[in-house]
PDB file of C-alpha atoms in Angstrom:
ATOM      1  CA  MET A   1      62.956  35.732   5.496  1.00 54.00           C
ATOM      2  CA  THR A   2      66.030  33.678   4.474  1.00 60.00           C
ATOM      3  CA  ALA A   3      66.217  31.433   1.836  1.00 59.00           C
ATOM      4  CA  LYS A   4      66.820  28.173   3.950  1.00 57.00           C
ATOM      5  CA  VAL A   5      63.558  29.130   6.039  1.00 53.00           C
ATOM      6  CA  TRP A   6      61.504  29.209   2.374  1.00 56.00           C
ATOM      7  CA  LYS A   7      62.687  25.815   1.276  1.00 58.00           C
ATOM      8  CA  THR A   8      61.839  24.158   4.623  1.00 62.00           C
ATOM      9  CA  ARG A   9      58.454  25.557   4.512  1.00 63.00           C
ATOM     10  CA  ALA A  10      58.195  24.433   0.477  1.00 60.00           C
ATOM     11  CA  LEU A  11      59.514  21.040   1.759  1.00 60.00           C
ATOM     12  CA  ILE A  12      56.612  20.847   4.602  1.00 63.00           C
ATOM     13  CA  ILE A  13      54.127  21.678   2.013  1.00 64.00           C
ATOM     14  CA  CYS A  14      55.096  19.083  -0.338  1.00 59.00           C
ATOM     15  CA  LEU A  15      55.154  16.584   2.087  1.00 62.00           C
ATOM     16  CA  GLN A  16      51.679  17.507   3.295  1.00 62.00           C
ATOM     17  CA  LEU A  17      50.233  17.341  -0.625  1.00 60.00           C
ATOM     18  CA  VAL A  18      51.794  13.714  -0.689  1.00 55.00           C
ATOM     19  CA  ALA A  19      50.276  12.527   2.356  1.00 59.00           C
ATOM     20  CA  LEU A  20      47.000  14.244   1.303  1.00 54.00           C
ATOM     21  CA  ILE A  21      47.081  12.340  -2.166  1.00 55.00           C
ATOM     22  CA  ALA A  22      47.908   8.831  -0.584  1.00 55.00           C
ATOM     23  CA  VAL A  23      45.020   9.291   1.594  1.00 45.00           C
ATOM     24  CA  ILE A  24      42.572   9.936  -1.173  1.00 46.00           C
ATOM     25  CA  ALA A  25      44.027   7.121  -3.277  1.00 48.00           C
ATOM     26  CA  ILE A  26      43.445   4.692  -0.468  1.00 45.00           C
ATOM     27  CA  ALA A  27      39.782   5.848   0.669  1.00 43.00           C
ATOM     28  CA  TYR A  28      38.448   6.440  -3.078  1.00 40.00           C
ATOM     29  CA  PRO A  29      37.470   3.039  -3.688  1.00 42.00           C
ATOM     30  CA  GLN A  30      35.338   2.852  -0.658  1.00 39.00           C
ATOM     31  CA  LEU A  31      34.052   6.287  -1.378  1.00 31.00           C
ATOM     32  CA  ARG A  32      32.729   4.835  -4.695  1.00 35.00           C
ATOM     33  CA  ASN A  33      31.323   1.752  -3.219  1.00 36.00           C
ATOM     34  CA  ASP A  34      29.496   3.749  -0.501  1.00 32.00           C
ATOM     35  CA  ILE A  35      27.923   6.066  -3.531  1.00 28.00           C
ATOM     36  CA  ALA A  36      27.050   3.251  -5.824  1.00 30.00           C
ATOM     37  CA  SER A  37      25.634   1.148  -3.119  1.00 29.00           C
ATOM     38  CA  PRO A  38      22.693   2.557  -1.185  1.00 28.00           C
ATOM     39  CA  PRO A  39      22.966   1.859   2.660  1.00 28.00           C
ATOM     40  CA  THR A  40      21.226  -0.950   4.157  1.00 30.00           C
ATOM     41  CA  PRO A  41      17.997   0.291   5.614  1.00 31.00           C
ATOM     42  CA  ILE A  42      17.788   0.737   9.456  1.00 30.00           C
ATOM     43  CA  ASN A  43      15.121  -1.357   9.901  1.00 37.00           C
ATOM     44  CA  GLU A  44      16.199  -4.849   8.577  1.00 35.00           C
ATOM     45  CA  GLU A  45      12.470  -6.307   9.438  1.00 36.00           C
ATOM     46  CA  VAL A  46      11.218  -4.946   6.067  1.00 36.00           C
ATOM     47  CA  VAL A  47       9.858  -7.877   4.297  1.00 37.00           C
ATOM     48  CA  ASN A  48       8.767  -8.711   0.785  1.00 41.00           C
ATOM     49  CA  TRP A  49       4.884  -8.977   0.960  1.00 41.00           C
ATOM     50  CA  GLN A  50       4.754 -11.369  -1.994  1.00 43.00           C
ATOM     51  CA  ALA A  51       7.302 -13.697  -0.987  1.00 41.00           C
ATOM     52  CA  LYS A  52       6.265 -13.726   2.804  1.00 42.00           C
ATOM     53  CA  THR A  53       2.549 -14.807   2.292  1.00 42.00           C
ATOM     54  CA  GLN A  54       2.595 -16.267  -1.137  1.00 42.00           C
ATOM     55  CA  ASN A  55      -0.369 -14.492  -1.804  1.00 43.00           C
ATOM     56  CA  PRO A  56       0.300 -11.612  -4.072  1.00 43.00           C
ATOM     57  CA  ILE A  57      -1.688  -8.672  -4.657  1.00 48.00           C
ATOM     58  CA  PHE A  58      -2.200  -7.407  -8.262  1.00 46.00           C
ATOM     59  CA  GLN A  59       0.562  -4.803  -9.314  1.00 47.00           C
ATOM     60  CA  PRO A  60       0.020  -3.100 -12.502  1.00 46.00           C
ATOM     61  CA  GLU A  61       3.401  -3.910 -14.060  1.00 40.00           C
ATOM     62  CA  ALA A  62       2.019  -7.361 -14.889  1.00 36.00           C
ATOM     63  CA  GLN A  63      -1.282  -6.498 -15.845  1.00 35.00           C
ATOM     64  CA  PRO A  64      -3.532  -9.764 -16.476  1.00 33.00           C
ATOM     65  CA  SER A  65      -6.764  -9.527 -18.955  1.00 34.00           C
ATOM     66  CA  PRO A  66      -9.295 -11.437 -17.536  1.00 33.00           C
ATOM     67  CA  SER A  67     -13.033 -11.568 -18.873  1.00 35.00           C
ATOM     68  CA  PRO A  68     -15.338  -8.765 -17.490  1.00 38.00           C
ATOM     69  CA  VAL A  69     -18.682  -9.382 -16.249  1.00 37.00           C
ATOM     70  CA  GLU A  70     -21.754  -7.288 -15.572  1.00 40.00           C
ATOM     71  CA  ILE A  71     -24.648  -7.729 -13.569  1.00 36.00           C
ATOM     72  CA  ASP A  72     -28.088  -7.647 -15.270  1.00 38.00           C
ATOM     73  CA  PRO A  73     -30.188  -5.832 -12.769  1.00 40.00           C
ATOM     74  CA  ALA A  74     -33.296  -7.416 -13.820  1.00 38.00           C
ATOM     75  CA  VAL A  75     -32.365 -10.985 -13.338  1.00 34.00           C
ATOM     76  CA  GLN A  76     -29.410 -10.823 -11.091  1.00 38.00           C
ATOM     77  CA  GLN A  77     -27.538 -13.139 -13.679  1.00 38.00           C
ATOM     78  CA  VAL A  78     -23.927 -12.657 -14.391  1.00 38.00           C
ATOM     79  CA  LYS A  79     -22.927 -12.104 -18.139  1.00 44.00           C
ATOM     80  CA  PHE A  80     -19.491 -12.317 -19.162  1.00 43.00           C
ATOM     81  CA  VAL A  81     -18.092  -9.392 -21.334  1.00 45.00           C
ATOM     82  CA  PRO A  82     -14.850 -10.412 -23.208  1.00 49.00           C
ATOM     83  CA  GLY A  83     -11.829  -7.563 -23.640  1.00 46.00           C
ATOM     84  CA  TYR A  84     -12.095  -5.606 -20.537  1.00 56.00           C
ATOM     85  CA  THR A  85      -9.638  -4.430 -18.669  1.00 81.00           C
ATOM     86  CA  PRO A  86     -10.050  -1.580 -16.200  1.00 91.00           C
ATOM     87  CA  LYS A  87      -8.404   1.722 -16.332  1.00 93.00           C
ATOM     88  CA  TYR A  88      -5.866   2.491 -14.312  1.00 93.00           C
ATOM     89  CA  GLN A  89      -3.359   4.981 -13.070  1.00 94.00           C
ATOM     90  CA  ILE A  90      -0.455   5.468 -10.499  1.00 94.00           C
ATOM     91  CA  SER A  91      -0.368   8.428  -8.009  1.00 95.00           C
ATOM     92  CA  TRP A  92       2.071   7.294  -5.481  1.00 95.00           C
ATOM     93  CA  ALA A  93       1.718   8.221  -1.770  1.00 95.00           C
ATOM     94  CA  ASN A  94       4.503  10.576   0.057  1.00 95.00           C
ATOM     95  CA  PRO A  95       6.995   8.116   1.709  1.00 95.00           C
ATOM     96  CA  LEU A  96       6.021   9.605   5.054  1.00 95.00           C
ATOM     97  CA  ASN A  97       2.416   8.407   4.764  1.00 95.00           C
ATOM     98  CA  TYR A  98       3.361   4.559   4.356  1.00 95.00           C
ATOM     99  CA  GLY A  99       5.999   2.198   6.007  1.00 94.00           C
ATOM    100  CA  PRO A 100       7.190  -1.242   6.175  1.00 94.00           C
ATOM    101  CA  ARG A 101       5.828  -4.555   6.847  1.00 95.00           C
ATOM    102  CA  TYR A 102       7.392  -6.335  10.107  1.00 94.00           C
ATOM    103  CA  THR A 103       8.506  -9.816  10.618  1.00 94.00           C
ATOM    104  CA  LYS A 104       8.217  -9.132  14.628  1.00 94.00           C
ATOM    105  CA  ASP A 105       6.021  -6.778  16.519  1.00 94.00           C
ATOM    106  CA  ILE A 106       7.294  -4.276  19.109  1.00 94.00           C
ATOM    107  CA  TYR A 107       7.628  -7.092  21.646  1.00 95.00           C
ATOM    108  CA  GLY A 108       9.852  -9.156  19.281  1.00 95.00           C
ATOM    109  CA  ALA A 109       7.281 -11.947  18.494  1.00 95.00           C
ATOM    110  CA  PRO A 110       7.044 -13.454  15.417  1.00 95.00           C
ATOM    111  CA  VAL A 111       4.362 -12.116  12.854  1.00 94.00           C
ATOM    112  CA  ARG A 112       3.008 -14.570  10.815  1.00 92.00           C
ATOM    113  CA  ASN A 113      -0.307 -13.186   9.738  1.00 95.00           C
ATOM    114  CA  GLN A 114      -1.908 -14.124   6.431  1.00 95.00           C
ATOM    115  CA  PRO A 115      -2.903 -11.221   4.210  1.00 96.00           C
ATOM    116  CA  ILE A 116      -6.756  -9.395   4.376  1.00 97.00           C
ATOM    117  CA  ILE A 117      -8.092  -7.192   2.226  1.00 97.00           C
ATOM    118  CA  VAL A 118     -10.334  -4.088   3.374  1.00 97.00           C
ATOM    119  CA  LEU A 119     -12.523  -2.080   1.867  1.00 98.00           C
ATOM    120  CA  HIS A 120     -13.142   1.428   2.431  1.00 97.00           C
ATOM    121  CA  GLU A 121     -14.456   4.518   1.066  1.00 95.00           C
ATOM    122  CA  THR A 122     -12.519   8.344   0.535  1.00 95.00           C
ATOM    123  CA  VAL A 123     -15.348  10.292   1.976  1.00 90.00           C
ATOM    124  CA  ASN A 124     -14.338  12.916   0.032  1.00 92.00           C
ATOM    125  CA  SER A 125     -13.157  13.069  -3.831  1.00 95.00           C
ATOM    126  CA  ALA A 126     -10.691  10.860  -5.315  1.00 96.00           C
ATOM    127  CA  SER A 127      -8.517  13.912  -6.197  1.00 96.00           C
ATOM    128  CA  SER A 128      -8.882  14.868  -2.637  1.00 96.00           C
ATOM    129  CA  ALA A 129      -7.964  12.102  -1.187  1.00 96.00           C
ATOM    130  CA  ILE A 130      -4.980  11.415  -3.403  1.00 97.00           C
ATOM    131  CA  ASN A 131      -3.306  15.000  -2.521  1.00 97.00           C
ATOM    132  CA  THR A 132      -3.719  13.893   1.010  1.00 96.00           C
ATOM    133  CA  PHE A 133      -1.747  10.989   0.580  1.00 96.00           C
ATOM    134  CA  GLN A 134       0.912  12.836  -1.791  1.00 96.00           C
ATOM    135  CA  THR A 135       1.106  15.685   0.842  1.00 96.00           C
ATOM    136  CA  PRO A 136       3.901  15.147   3.579  1.00 94.00           C
ATOM    137  CA  HIS A 137       2.797  14.731   7.021  1.00 93.00           C
ATOM    138  CA  ALA A 138       5.263  15.256   9.759  1.00 90.00           C
ATOM    139  CA  SER A 139       2.818  14.243  12.576  1.00 90.00           C
ATOM    140  CA  GLU A 140       2.501  10.356  12.469  1.00 90.00           C
ATOM    141  CA  LYS A 141      -0.981  11.112  13.813  1.00 90.00           C
ATOM    142  CA  ASN A 142      -1.825  12.698  10.541  1.00 92.00           C
ATOM    143  CA  GLN A 143      -0.352  10.039   8.251  1.00 93.00           C
ATOM    144  CA  VAL A 144      -2.458   8.007   6.192  1.00 93.00           C
ATOM    145  CA  SER A 145      -2.939   5.870   2.930  1.00 96.00           C
ATOM    146  CA  TYR A 146      -4.742   3.173   1.363  1.00 96.00           C
ATOM    147  CA  HIS A 147      -2.967   0.819  -1.421  1.00 97.00           C
ATOM    148  CA  ALA A 148      -5.252   1.641  -4.274  1.00 97.00           C
ATOM    149  CA  LEU A 149      -8.870   3.643  -4.794  1.00 97.00           C
ATOM    150  CA  ILE A 150     -11.408   3.198  -7.396  1.00 97.00           C
ATOM    151  CA  THR A 151     -12.703   6.097  -8.632  1.00 98.00           C
ATOM    152  CA  LEU A 152     -16.311   6.531  -9.906  1.00 97.00           C
ATOM    153  CA  ASP A 153     -15.510   5.685 -13.800  1.00 96.00           C
ATOM    154  CA  GLY A 154     -14.027   2.550 -12.633  1.00 96.00           C
ATOM    155  CA  THR A 155     -10.473   3.651 -12.762  1.00 96.00           C
ATOM    156  CA  ILE A 156      -7.763   1.853 -10.378  1.00 96.00           C
ATOM    157  CA  VAL A 157      -5.493   4.446  -8.990  1.00 96.00           C
ATOM    158  CA  TYR A 158      -2.457   2.746  -7.222  1.00 96.00           C
ATOM    159  CA  ILE A 159      -1.296   4.811  -4.100  1.00 96.00           C
ATOM    160  CA  VAL A 160       0.961   2.500  -2.130  1.00 96.00           C
ATOM    161  CA  PRO A 161       3.090  -0.528  -3.596  1.00 94.00           C
ATOM    162  CA  ARG A 162       1.707  -3.970  -1.969  1.00 93.00           C
ATOM    163  CA  GLU A 163       4.851  -4.752  -0.360  1.00 93.00           C
ATOM    164  CA  TYR A 164       4.583  -1.774   2.060  1.00 96.00           C
ATOM    165  CA  ARG A 165       2.149  -1.159   4.843  1.00 96.00           C
ATOM    166  CA  ALA A 166      -0.359   1.471   3.987  1.00 97.00           C
ATOM    167  CA  PHE A 167      -1.874   3.438   6.999  1.00 96.00           C
ATOM    168  CA  GLY A 168      -5.732   2.661   6.266  1.00 94.00           C
ATOM    169  CA  ALA A 169      -7.031   1.590   9.988  1.00 94.00           C
ATOM    170  CA  GLY A 170      -5.868   2.613  13.118  1.00 90.00           C
ATOM    171  CA  ASN A 171      -6.932   0.737  16.239  1.00 94.00           C
ATOM    172  CA  SER A 172      -8.232  -2.023  14.450  1.00 97.00           C
ATOM    173  CA  VAL A 173      -8.708  -5.860  14.738  1.00 97.00           C
ATOM    174  CA  PHE A 174      -9.737  -8.410  12.215  1.00 98.00           C
ATOM    175  CA  ASP A 175     -11.886 -11.280  13.864  1.00 95.00           C
ATOM    176  CA  GLY A 176     -10.844 -14.371  11.845  1.00 90.00           C
ATOM    177  CA  PRO A 177     -11.842 -17.909  12.170  1.00 89.00           C
ATOM    178  CA  ASN A 178      -8.517 -18.477  14.489  1.00 88.00           C
ATOM    179  CA  GLY A 179      -9.461 -15.598  16.649  1.00 95.00           C
ATOM    180  CA  PRO A 180      -8.631 -11.855  16.758  1.00 97.00           C
ATOM    181  CA  GLU A 181      -5.842 -10.634  14.653  1.00 97.00           C
ATOM    182  CA  THR A 182      -3.845  -7.565  15.137  1.00 97.00           C
ATOM    183  CA  VAL A 183       0.070  -6.196  15.033  1.00 97.00           C
ATOM    184  CA  LYS A 184       1.378  -3.797  17.273  1.00 96.00           C
ATOM    185  CA  THR A 185       4.099  -2.122  15.356  1.00 94.00           C
ATOM    186  CA  HIS A 186       4.268   1.290  17.145  1.00 93.00           C
ATOM    187  CA  PRO A 187       4.613   2.043  20.906  1.00 93.00           C
ATOM    188  CA  ASN A 188       2.508   5.176  20.800  1.00 93.00           C
ATOM    189  CA  PHE A 189      -0.428   3.734  18.850  1.00 94.00           C
ATOM    190  CA  PRO A 190      -2.908   0.992  19.256  1.00 95.00           C
ATOM    191  CA  PRO A 191      -2.455  -2.396  17.107  1.00 96.00           C
ATOM    192  CA  SER A 192      -3.774  -2.552  13.629  1.00 97.00           C
ATOM    193  CA  VAL A 193      -4.271  -4.875  11.069  1.00 97.00           C
ATOM    194  CA  ASN A 194      -2.059  -2.687   8.631  1.00 97.00           C
ATOM    195  CA  ASN A 195       0.838  -4.703   8.904  1.00 96.00           C
ATOM    196  CA  PHE A 196      -1.208  -7.714   6.721  1.00 96.00           C
ATOM    197  CA  ALA A 197      -3.657  -5.664   5.299  1.00 97.00           C
ATOM    198  CA  TYR A 198      -4.307  -4.574   1.513  1.00 97.00           C
ATOM    199  CA  HIS A 199      -6.350  -1.460   1.759  1.00 97.00           C
ATOM    200  CA  ILE A 200      -8.784  -0.483  -1.000  1.00 98.00           C
ATOM    201  CA  ALA A 201     -11.246   2.319  -1.222  1.00 97.00           C
ATOM    202  CA  PHE A 202     -14.319   3.324  -3.214  1.00 97.00           C
ATOM    203  CA  GLU A 203     -14.245   6.796  -4.402  1.00 97.00           C
ATOM    204  CA  THR A 204     -17.783   8.245  -2.268  1.00 95.00           C
ATOM    205  CA  PRO A 205     -20.300   9.641  -4.805  1.00 94.00           C
ATOM    206  CA  ALA A 206     -20.924  13.352  -4.667  1.00 91.00           C
ATOM    207  CA  ASN A 207     -23.917  13.206  -2.440  1.00 88.00           C
ATOM    208  CA  GLY A 208     -22.144  11.356   0.180  1.00 88.00           C
ATOM    209  CA  ARG A 209     -19.058  13.226   0.906  1.00 88.00           C
ATOM    210  CA  ASN A 210     -18.266  15.036   4.035  1.00 75.00           C
ATOM    211  CA  SER A 211     -21.163  15.100   6.719  1.00 67.00           C
ATOM    212  CA  SER A 212     -23.695  14.064   4.291  1.00 69.00           C
ATOM    213  CA  ARG A 213     -26.014  11.686   5.540  1.00 77.00           C
ATOM    214  CA  THR A 214     -27.146  10.607   1.856  1.00 82.00           C
ATOM    215  CA  HIS A 215     -25.155   8.295   0.086  1.00 88.00           C
ATOM    216  CA  SER A 216     -26.325   6.691  -3.048  1.00 89.00           C
ATOM    217  CA  GLY A 217     -23.885   3.935  -3.407  1.00 92.00           C
ATOM    218  CA  TYR A 218     -20.979   3.154  -5.820  1.00 95.00           C
ATOM    219  CA  THR A 219     -21.100   2.804  -9.319  1.00 96.00           C
ATOM    220  CA  GLU A 220     -21.438  -0.329 -11.493  1.00 95.00           C
ATOM    221  CA  ALA A 221     -17.836   0.366 -12.910  1.00 95.00           C
ATOM    222  CA  GLN A 222     -16.521   0.678  -9.430  1.00 96.00           C
ATOM    223  CA  TYR A 223     -18.205  -2.645  -8.449  1.00 96.00           C
ATOM    224  CA  LYS A 224     -16.587  -4.468 -11.449  1.00 94.00           C
ATOM    225  CA  SER A 225     -13.206  -2.781 -10.936  1.00 95.00           C
ATOM    226  CA  ILE A 226     -12.836  -3.521  -7.368  1.00 96.00           C
ATOM    227  CA  ALA A 227     -13.663  -7.092  -7.941  1.00 94.00           C
ATOM    228  CA  TRP A 228     -11.360  -7.259 -10.832  1.00 93.00           C
ATOM    229  CA  LEU A 229      -8.854  -6.188  -8.711  1.00 94.00           C
ATOM    230  CA  VAL A 230      -9.483  -8.545  -5.618  1.00 95.00           C
ATOM    231  CA  ALA A 231      -9.372 -11.428  -8.065  1.00 91.00           C
ATOM    232  CA  GLN A 232      -6.065 -11.248  -9.035  1.00 89.00           C
ATOM    233  CA  SER A 233      -5.027 -12.298  -5.435  1.00 92.00           C
ATOM    234  CA  SER A 234      -5.682 -15.349  -3.631  1.00 91.00           C
ATOM    235  CA  VAL A 235      -6.921 -14.082  -0.684  1.00 95.00           C
ATOM    236  CA  PRO A 236     -10.136 -15.926   0.441  1.00 95.00           C
ATOM    237  CA  ASP A 237     -13.117 -14.460   0.791  1.00 95.00           C
ATOM    238  CA  TYR A 238     -13.385 -14.885   4.456  1.00 96.00           C
ATOM    239  CA  ARG A 239     -10.468 -12.831   4.604  1.00 97.00           C
ATOM    240  CA  ILE A 240     -12.147  -9.631   2.878  1.00 97.00           C
ATOM    241  CA  THR A 241     -13.404  -7.372   5.034  1.00 97.00           C
ATOM    242  CA  THR A 242     -14.483  -3.735   5.767  1.00 96.00           C
ATOM    243  CA  HIS A 243     -12.992  -0.832   7.461  1.00 96.00           C
ATOM    244  CA  ARG A 244     -16.111  -0.660   9.619  1.00 95.00           C
ATOM    245  CA  ALA A 245     -15.810  -4.081  10.740  1.00 96.00           C
ATOM    246  CA  VAL A 246     -12.320  -4.010  11.787  1.00 97.00           C
ATOM    247  CA  ASP A 247     -12.637  -0.727  13.209  1.00 95.00           C
ATOM    248  CA  ARG A 248     -12.422  -0.670  17.095  1.00 94.00           C
ATOM    249  CA  SER A 249     -12.631   3.071  17.748  1.00 89.00           C
ATOM    250  CA  ARG A 250     -16.304   2.484  16.567  1.00 86.00           C
ATOM    251  CA  SER A 251     -16.142   5.850  14.343  1.00 85.00           C
ATOM    252  CA  ARG A 252     -15.597   4.168  10.872  1.00 89.00           C
ATOM    253  CA  LEU A 253     -18.691   3.143   8.921  1.00 85.00           C
ATOM    254  CA  ASP A 254     -17.204   2.733   5.435  1.00 88.00           C
ATOM    255  CA  PRO A 255     -17.764   1.710   2.981  1.00 94.00           C
ATOM    256  CA  ARG A 256     -21.230   2.894   3.381  1.00 89.00           C
ATOM    257  CA  SER A 257     -23.969   1.265   0.970  1.00 90.00           C
ATOM    258  CA  PHE A 258     -21.759  -1.575   0.559  1.00 94.00           C
ATOM    259  CA  ASN A 259     -23.657  -4.333  -1.682  1.00 95.00           C
ATOM    260  CA  SER A 260     -21.694  -7.106  -0.364  1.00 95.00           C
ATOM    261  CA  LYS A 261     -23.512  -9.821  -2.419  1.00 95.00           C
ATOM    262  CA  LYS A 262     -22.980  -8.038  -5.603  1.00 95.00           C
ATOM    263  CA  PHE A 263     -19.584  -7.916  -4.742  1.00 96.00           C
ATOM    264  CA  LEU A 264     -18.864 -11.136  -3.925  1.00 96.00           C
ATOM    265  CA  THR A 265     -21.080 -12.459  -7.160  1.00 94.00           C
ATOM    266  CA  LEU A 266     -18.650 -10.468  -9.284  1.00 93.00           C
ATOM    267  CA  LEU A 267     -15.594 -11.410  -7.605  1.00 94.00           C
ATOM    268  CA  GLY A 268     -16.597 -15.260  -7.664  1.00 92.00           C
ATOM    269  CA  SER A 269     -16.932 -14.905 -11.590  1.00 89.00           C
ATOM    270  CA  TYR A 270     -13.697 -13.276 -11.879  1.00 88.00           C
ATOM    271  CA  ARG A 271     -11.961 -15.816 -10.071  1.00 87.00           C
ATOM    272  CA  GLN A 272     -13.533 -18.281 -12.315  1.00 82.00           C
ATOM    273  CA  SER A 273     -12.415 -16.062 -15.536  1.00 71.00           C
ATOM    274  CA  THR A 274      -8.833 -16.043 -14.147  1.00 63.00           C
ATOM    275  CA  ALA A 275      -8.391 -19.550 -12.907  1.00 61.00           C
ATOM    276  CA  GLY A 276      -7.009 -20.615 -16.336  1.00 48.00           C
ATOM    277  CA  ASN A 277      -5.297 -17.311 -17.441  1.00 45.00           C
ATOM    278  CA  SER A 278      -1.306 -17.893 -16.938  1.00 32.00           C
ATOM    279  CA  ASN A 279      -1.116 -14.047 -16.487  1.00 34.00           C
ATOM    280  CA  ALA A 280      -3.254 -14.312 -13.392  1.00 31.00           C
ATOM    281  CA  LEU A 281      -1.199 -13.568 -10.094  1.00 28.00           C
TER     282      LEU A 281
END
């Protein structure tokens, strides 16, 4: 091969390197921006639950300290016990087991439902439920979660952030004073209350788990903690309901053995105690 041919090839390689360096220099700033800034979500209908509803649900980052109450079983009177705050832990669900809240349904109609709170029970132990929520489920029919659950000792376990839609109730409708409320967000599943619901579950007592017909009810600690949690929101009493009440499959009975009178008495007392608390949400 002649020296002239070598020189020609060397010149071509040098020109190619210069061109490559120029392309990288032009593209690098944009590449940096793309890496530094996460992409815009595909679904732009995701909304901020707190900003949309003005009825925020309690988050553990800003923990108020209301005066707790106890029910005296003898006289059913409320007694205030200062200095109590429920224990809590955070056990976030796998992202496949919850989703965005939408401003429009699948037909394009605006969604303006005010929040409701739906009470459940786990059926199994709290640890079993948490394990289920943290397991990725590729099949949509197996995806399930609550926003929070209350263990037997009253610990509040946060599972799904309030601004997201937990998959707590499938085929469901809330019968409110303005008529039935439900939102269809998936073409292959029935409409549900999930888009505007905050789901809280009691841990089921040991004698009521699986297919057992027995059920000893929930602990005093559970009633106090769930009432305390609900009191941190401004969701009115008439928009607090149960899984059994909203379910349209007629297969859900939870929360079983639920003492609504005890719960509402505690809730009212907590709300009175937090009314003047600047930390309350």
